[in-house]
PDB file of C-alpha atoms in Angstrom:
ATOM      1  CA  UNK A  15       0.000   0.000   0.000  1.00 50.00           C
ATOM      2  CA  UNK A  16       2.785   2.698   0.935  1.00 55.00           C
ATOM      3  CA  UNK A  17       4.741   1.640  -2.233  1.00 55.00           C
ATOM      4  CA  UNK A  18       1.073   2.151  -4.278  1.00 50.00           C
ATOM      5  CA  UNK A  19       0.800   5.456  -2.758  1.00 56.00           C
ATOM      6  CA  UNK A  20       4.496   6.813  -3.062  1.00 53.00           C
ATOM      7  CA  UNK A  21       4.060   5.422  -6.711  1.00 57.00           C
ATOM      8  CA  UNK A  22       0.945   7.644  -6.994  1.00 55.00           C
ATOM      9  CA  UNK A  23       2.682  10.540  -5.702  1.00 54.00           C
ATOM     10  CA  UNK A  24       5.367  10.550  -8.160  1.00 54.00           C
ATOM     11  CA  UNK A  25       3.315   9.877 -10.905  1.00 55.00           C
ATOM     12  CA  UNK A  26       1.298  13.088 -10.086  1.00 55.00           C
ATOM     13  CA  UNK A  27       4.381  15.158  -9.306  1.00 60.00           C
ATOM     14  CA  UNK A  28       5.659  13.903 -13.209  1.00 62.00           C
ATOM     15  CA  UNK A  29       2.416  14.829 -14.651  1.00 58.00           C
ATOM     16  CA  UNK A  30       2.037  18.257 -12.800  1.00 58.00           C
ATOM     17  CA  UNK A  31       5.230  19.591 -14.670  1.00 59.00           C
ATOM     18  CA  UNK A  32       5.027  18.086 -17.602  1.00 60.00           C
ATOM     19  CA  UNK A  33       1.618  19.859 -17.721  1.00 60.00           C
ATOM     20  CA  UNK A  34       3.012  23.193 -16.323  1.00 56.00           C
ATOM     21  CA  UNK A  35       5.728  22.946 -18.691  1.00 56.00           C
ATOM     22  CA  UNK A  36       3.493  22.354 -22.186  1.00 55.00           C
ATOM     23  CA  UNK A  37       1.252  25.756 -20.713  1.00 55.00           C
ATOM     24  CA  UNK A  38       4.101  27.916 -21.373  1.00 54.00           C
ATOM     25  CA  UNK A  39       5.601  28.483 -24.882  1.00 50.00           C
ATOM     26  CA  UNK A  40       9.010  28.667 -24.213  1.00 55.00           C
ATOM     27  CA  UNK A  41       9.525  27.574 -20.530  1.00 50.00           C
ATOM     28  CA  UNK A  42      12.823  29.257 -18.973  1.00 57.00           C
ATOM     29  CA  UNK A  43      14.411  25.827 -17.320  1.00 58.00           C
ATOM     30  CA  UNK A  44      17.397  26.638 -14.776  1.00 83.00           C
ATOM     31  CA  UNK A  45      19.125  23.758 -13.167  1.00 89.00           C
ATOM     32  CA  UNK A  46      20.990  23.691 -10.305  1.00 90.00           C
ATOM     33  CA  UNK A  47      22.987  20.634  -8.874  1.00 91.00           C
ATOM     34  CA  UNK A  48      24.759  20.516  -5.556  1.00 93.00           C
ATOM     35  CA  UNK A  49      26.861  17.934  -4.692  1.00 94.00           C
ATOM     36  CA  UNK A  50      29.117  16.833  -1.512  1.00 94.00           C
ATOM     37  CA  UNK A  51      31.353  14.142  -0.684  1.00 94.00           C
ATOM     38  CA  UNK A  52      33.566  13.612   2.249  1.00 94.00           C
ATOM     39  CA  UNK A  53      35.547  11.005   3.833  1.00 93.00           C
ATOM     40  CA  UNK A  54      37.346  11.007   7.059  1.00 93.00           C
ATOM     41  CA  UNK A  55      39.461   8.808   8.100  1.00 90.00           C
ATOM     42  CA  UNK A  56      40.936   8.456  11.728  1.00 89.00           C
ATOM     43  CA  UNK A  57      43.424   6.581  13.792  1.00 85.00           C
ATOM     44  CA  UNK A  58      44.236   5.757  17.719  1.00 81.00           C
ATOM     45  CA  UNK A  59      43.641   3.062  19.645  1.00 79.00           C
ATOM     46  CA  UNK A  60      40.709   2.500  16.872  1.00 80.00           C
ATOM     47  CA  UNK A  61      40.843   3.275  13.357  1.00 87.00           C
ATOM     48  CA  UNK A  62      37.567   4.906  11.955  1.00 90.00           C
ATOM     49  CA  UNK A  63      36.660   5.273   8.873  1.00 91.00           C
ATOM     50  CA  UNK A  64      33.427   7.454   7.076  1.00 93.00           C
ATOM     51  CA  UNK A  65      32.155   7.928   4.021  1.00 94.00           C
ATOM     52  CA  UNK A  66      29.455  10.070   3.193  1.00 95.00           C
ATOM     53  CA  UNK A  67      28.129  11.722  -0.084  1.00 95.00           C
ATOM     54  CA  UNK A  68      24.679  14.286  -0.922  1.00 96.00           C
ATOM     55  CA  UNK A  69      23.358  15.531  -4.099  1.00 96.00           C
ATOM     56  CA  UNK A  70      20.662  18.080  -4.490  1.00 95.00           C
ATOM     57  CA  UNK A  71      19.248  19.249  -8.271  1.00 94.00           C
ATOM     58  CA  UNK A  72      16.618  21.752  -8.345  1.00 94.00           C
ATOM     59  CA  UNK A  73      15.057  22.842 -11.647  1.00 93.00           C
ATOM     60  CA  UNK A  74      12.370  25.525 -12.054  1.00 91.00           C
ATOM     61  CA  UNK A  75      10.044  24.131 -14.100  1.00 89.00           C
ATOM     62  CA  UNK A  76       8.241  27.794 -14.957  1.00 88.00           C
ATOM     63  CA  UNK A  77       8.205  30.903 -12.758  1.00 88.00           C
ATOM     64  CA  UNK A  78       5.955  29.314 -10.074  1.00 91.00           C
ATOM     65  CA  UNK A  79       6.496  26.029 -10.145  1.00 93.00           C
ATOM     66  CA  UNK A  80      10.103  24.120  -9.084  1.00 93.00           C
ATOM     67  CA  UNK A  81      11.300  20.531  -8.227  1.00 95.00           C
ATOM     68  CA  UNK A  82      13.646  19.384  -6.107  1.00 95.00           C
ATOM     69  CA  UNK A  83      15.367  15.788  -5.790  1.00 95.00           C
ATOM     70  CA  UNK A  84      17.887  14.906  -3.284  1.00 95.00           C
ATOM     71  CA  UNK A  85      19.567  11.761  -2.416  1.00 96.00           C
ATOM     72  CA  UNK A  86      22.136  11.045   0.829  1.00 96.00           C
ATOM     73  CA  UNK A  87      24.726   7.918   2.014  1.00 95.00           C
ATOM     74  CA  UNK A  88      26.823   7.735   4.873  1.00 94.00           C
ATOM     75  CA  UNK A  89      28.756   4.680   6.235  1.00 93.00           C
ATOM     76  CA  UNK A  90      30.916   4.850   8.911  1.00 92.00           C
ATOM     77  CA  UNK A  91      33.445   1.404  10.106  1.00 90.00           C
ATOM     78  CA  UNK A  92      35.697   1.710  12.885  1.00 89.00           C
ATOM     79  CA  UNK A  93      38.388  -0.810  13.663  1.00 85.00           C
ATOM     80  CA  UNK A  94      39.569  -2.180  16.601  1.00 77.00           C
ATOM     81  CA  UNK A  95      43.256  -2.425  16.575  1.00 73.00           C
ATOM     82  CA  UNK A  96      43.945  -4.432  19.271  1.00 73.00           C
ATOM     83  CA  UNK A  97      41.128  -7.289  18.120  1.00 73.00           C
ATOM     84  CA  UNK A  98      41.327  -6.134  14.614  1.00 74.00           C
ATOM     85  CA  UNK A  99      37.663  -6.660  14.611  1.00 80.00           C
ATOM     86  CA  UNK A 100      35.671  -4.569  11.930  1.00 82.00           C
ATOM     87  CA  UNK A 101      32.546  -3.282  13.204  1.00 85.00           C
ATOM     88  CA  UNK A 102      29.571  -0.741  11.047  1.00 84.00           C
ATOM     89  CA  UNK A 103      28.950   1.934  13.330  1.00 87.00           C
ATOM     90  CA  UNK A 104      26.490   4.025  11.064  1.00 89.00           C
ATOM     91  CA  UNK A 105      24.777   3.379   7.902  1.00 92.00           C
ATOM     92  CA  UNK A 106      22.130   5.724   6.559  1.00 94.00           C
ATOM     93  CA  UNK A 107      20.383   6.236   2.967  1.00 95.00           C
ATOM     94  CA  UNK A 108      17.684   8.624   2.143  1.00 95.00           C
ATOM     95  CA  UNK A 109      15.933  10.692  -0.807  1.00 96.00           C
ATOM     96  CA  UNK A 110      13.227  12.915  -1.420  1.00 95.00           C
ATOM     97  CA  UNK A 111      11.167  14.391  -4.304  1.00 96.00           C
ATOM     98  CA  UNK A 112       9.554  18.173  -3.811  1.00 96.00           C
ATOM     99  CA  UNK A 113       7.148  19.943  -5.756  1.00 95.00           C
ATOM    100  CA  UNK A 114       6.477  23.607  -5.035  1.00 95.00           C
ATOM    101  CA  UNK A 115       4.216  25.848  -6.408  1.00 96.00           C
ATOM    102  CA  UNK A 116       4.708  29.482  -5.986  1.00 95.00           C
ATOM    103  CA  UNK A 117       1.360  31.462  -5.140  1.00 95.00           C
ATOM    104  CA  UNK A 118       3.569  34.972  -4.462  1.00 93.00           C
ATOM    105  CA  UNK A 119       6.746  35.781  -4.196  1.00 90.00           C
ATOM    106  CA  UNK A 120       6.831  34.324  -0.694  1.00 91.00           C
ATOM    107  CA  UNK A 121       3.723  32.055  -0.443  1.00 95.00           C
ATOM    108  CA  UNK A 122       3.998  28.251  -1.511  1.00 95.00           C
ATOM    109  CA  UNK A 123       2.768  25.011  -1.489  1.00 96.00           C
ATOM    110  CA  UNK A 124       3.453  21.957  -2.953  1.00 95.00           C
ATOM    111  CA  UNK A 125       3.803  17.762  -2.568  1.00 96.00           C
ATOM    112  CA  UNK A 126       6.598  15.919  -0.856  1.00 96.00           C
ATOM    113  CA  UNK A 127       7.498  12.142  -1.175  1.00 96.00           C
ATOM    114  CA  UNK A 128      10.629  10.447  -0.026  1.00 95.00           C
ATOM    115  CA  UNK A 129      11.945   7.516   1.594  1.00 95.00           C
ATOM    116  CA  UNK A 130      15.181   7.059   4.133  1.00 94.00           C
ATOM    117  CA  UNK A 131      16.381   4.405   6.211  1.00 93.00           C
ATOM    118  CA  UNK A 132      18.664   4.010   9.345  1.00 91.00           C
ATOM    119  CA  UNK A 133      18.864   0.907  11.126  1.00 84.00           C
ATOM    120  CA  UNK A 134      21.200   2.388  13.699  1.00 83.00           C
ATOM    121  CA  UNK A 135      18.137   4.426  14.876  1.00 83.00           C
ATOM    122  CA  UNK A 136      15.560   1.937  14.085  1.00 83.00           C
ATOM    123  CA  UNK A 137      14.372   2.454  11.205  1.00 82.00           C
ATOM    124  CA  UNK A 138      14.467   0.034   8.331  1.00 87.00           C
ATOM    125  CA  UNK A 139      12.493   1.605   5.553  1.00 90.00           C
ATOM    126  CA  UNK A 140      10.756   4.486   6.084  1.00 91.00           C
ATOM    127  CA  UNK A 141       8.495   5.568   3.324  1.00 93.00           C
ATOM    128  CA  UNK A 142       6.287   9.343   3.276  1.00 93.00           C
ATOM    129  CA  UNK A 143       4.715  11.621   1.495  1.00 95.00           C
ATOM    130  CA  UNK A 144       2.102  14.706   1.899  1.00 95.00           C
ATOM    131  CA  UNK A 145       1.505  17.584   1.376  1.00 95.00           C
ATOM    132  CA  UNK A 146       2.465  21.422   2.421  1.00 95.00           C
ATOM    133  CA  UNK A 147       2.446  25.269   2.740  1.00 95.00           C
ATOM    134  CA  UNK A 148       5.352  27.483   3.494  1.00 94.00           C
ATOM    135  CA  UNK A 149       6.103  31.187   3.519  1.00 94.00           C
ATOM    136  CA  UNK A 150       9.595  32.814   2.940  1.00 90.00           C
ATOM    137  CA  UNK A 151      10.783  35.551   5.704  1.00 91.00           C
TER     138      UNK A 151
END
């Protein structure tokens, strides 16, 4: 059922902009695409090690109406030296899809889908999705 309805949700996120994007003649598309990776690497009387890595793309679809995709790793592994004994200390994966639609200059709303998981905290899949309002300051 969550998978049905996360399906849903994309599928009406797709056909939003495609539909926004045929109403304008010549649609004004600006990308933008963030990325970050980092890994840090430490030794003592354990050697850690932690990899990690983000990307964030953004297009505006027309004047009042942009997506946003972003998608997140990190794995951490620390060593025991005197054992030599690997152990995963931290292992995390999410993403999320965002469609806003810009009422004023300020005043949105739009649908948000996404799923993460973190068995370190408990979760194993976590699926959502909804919807939202927000106002810039």
């Amino acid at each position: 059922m969550k998978k049905f309805m996360a399906t849903g949700l994309c599928s009406l996120i797709i056909a939003l902009a495609a539909s926004a994007q045929a109403q304008e003649a010549k649609p004004e598309k600006k990308w933008i695409d963030e990325a970050e990776l980092s890994f840090v690497n430490t030794s003592g009387n354990s050697k850690t090690s932690t990899l990690a890595a983000k990307n964030l793309l953004k297009i505006k679809f027309t004047h009042m109406l942009e997506g946003e995709w972003d998608i997140a790793a990190l794995k951490s592994q620390s060593t025991d030296k005197t054992t030599d004994r690997n152990e995963l200390t931290a292992e995390r994966y999410s993403t999320n899809l965002k469609l806003s639609y810009f009422f004023t200059e300020r005043l949105y709303s739009g649908l948000i889908t996404g799923w993460s998981r973190d068995e370190f905290a408990g979760l194993q899949n976590k699926f959502y999705a909804g919807a939202f309002v927000g106002y810039k300051f």
